[in-house]
mmCIF file of C-alpha atoms in Angstrom:
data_model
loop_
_atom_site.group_PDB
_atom_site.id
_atom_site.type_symbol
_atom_site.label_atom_id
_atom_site.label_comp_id
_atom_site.label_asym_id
_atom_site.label_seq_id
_atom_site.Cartn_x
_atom_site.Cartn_y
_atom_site.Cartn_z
ATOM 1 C CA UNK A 17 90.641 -250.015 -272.065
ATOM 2 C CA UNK A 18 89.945 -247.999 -268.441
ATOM 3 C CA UNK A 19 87.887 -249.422 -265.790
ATOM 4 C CA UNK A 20 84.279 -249.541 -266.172
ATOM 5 C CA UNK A 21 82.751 -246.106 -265.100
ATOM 6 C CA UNK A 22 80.840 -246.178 -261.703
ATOM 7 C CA UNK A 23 77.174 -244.822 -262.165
ATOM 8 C CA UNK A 24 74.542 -243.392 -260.378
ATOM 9 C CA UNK A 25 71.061 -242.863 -259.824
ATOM 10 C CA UNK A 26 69.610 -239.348 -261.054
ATOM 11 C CA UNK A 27 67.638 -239.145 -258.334
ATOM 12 C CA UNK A 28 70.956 -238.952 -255.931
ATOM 13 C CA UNK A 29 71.554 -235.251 -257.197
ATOM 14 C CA UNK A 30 74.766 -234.100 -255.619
ATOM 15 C CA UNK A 31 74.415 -236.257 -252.534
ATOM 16 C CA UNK A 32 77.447 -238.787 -251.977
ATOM 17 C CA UNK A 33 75.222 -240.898 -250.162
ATOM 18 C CA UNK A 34 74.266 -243.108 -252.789
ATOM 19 C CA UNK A 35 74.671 -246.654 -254.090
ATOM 20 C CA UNK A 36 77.068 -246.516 -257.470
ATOM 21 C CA UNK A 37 76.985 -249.427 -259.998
ATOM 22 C CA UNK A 38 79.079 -251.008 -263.023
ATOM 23 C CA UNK A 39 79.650 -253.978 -264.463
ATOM 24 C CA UNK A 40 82.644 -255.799 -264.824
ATOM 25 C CA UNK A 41 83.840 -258.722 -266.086
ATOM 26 C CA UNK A 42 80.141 -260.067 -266.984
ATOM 27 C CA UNK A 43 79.767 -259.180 -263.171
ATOM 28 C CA UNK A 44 77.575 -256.441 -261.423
ATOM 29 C CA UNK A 45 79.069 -254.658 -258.947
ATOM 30 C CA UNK A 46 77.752 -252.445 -256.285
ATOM 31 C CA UNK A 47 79.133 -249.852 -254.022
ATOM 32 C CA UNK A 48 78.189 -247.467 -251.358
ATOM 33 C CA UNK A 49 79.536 -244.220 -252.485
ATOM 34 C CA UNK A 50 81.002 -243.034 -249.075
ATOM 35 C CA UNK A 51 82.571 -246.257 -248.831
ATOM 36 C CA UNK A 52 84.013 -246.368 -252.319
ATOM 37 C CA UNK A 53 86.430 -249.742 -250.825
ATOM 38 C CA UNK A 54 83.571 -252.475 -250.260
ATOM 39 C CA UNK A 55 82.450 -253.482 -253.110
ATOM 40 C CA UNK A 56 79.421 -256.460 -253.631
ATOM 41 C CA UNK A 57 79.714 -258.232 -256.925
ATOM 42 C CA UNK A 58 76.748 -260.506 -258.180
ATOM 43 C CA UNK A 59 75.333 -261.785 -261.383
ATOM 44 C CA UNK A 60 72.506 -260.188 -263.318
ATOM 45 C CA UNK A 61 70.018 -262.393 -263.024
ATOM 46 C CA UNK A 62 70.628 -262.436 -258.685
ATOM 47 C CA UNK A 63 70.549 -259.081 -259.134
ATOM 48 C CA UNK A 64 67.229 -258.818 -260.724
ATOM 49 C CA UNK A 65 65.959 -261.473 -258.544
ATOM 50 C CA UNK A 66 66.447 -259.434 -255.495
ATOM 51 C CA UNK A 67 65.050 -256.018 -256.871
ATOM 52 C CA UNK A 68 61.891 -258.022 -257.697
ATOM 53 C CA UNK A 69 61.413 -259.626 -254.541
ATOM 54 C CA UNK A 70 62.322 -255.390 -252.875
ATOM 55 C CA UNK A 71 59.497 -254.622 -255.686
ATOM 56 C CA UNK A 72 56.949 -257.414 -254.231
ATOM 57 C CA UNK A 73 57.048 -256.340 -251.040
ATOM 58 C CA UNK A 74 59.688 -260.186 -250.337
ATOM 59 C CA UNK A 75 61.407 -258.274 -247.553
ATOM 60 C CA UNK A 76 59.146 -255.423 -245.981
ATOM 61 C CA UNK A 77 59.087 -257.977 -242.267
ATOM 62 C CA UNK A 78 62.529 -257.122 -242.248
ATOM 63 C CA UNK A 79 62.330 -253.390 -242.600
ATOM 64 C CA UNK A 80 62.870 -251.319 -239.835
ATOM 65 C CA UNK A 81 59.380 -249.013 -238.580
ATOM 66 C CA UNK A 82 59.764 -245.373 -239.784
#
């Protein structure tokens, strides 16, 4: 058996300026695909935690103005 297959979002068309995910090892792991050598590896529930507090608005102090 290979390693798991990176994935990502649809809505990156072509672009290599994307984040890529997989799982491994009951792990999540994340990577910026133009820097294909860091990789962040969490579990799913942290992971889900985080995209609902991004969803609920948790972090939008933090963000940067447009």
């Amino acid at each position: 058996m290979g390693s798991p297959i990176w994935q990502k979002s649809s809505y990156s068309g072509s672009s290599n300026a994307c984040i890529e995910i997989r799982t491994a090892g009951g792990l999540i792991e994340l990577r910026e695909s133009d820097d294909a050598d860091t990789i962040l590896r969490t579990t799913p529930v942290k992971l889900a935690a985080l995209l609902h507090a991004i969803k609920a608005g948790d972090y939008d102090r933090h963000a940067s103005p447009a």
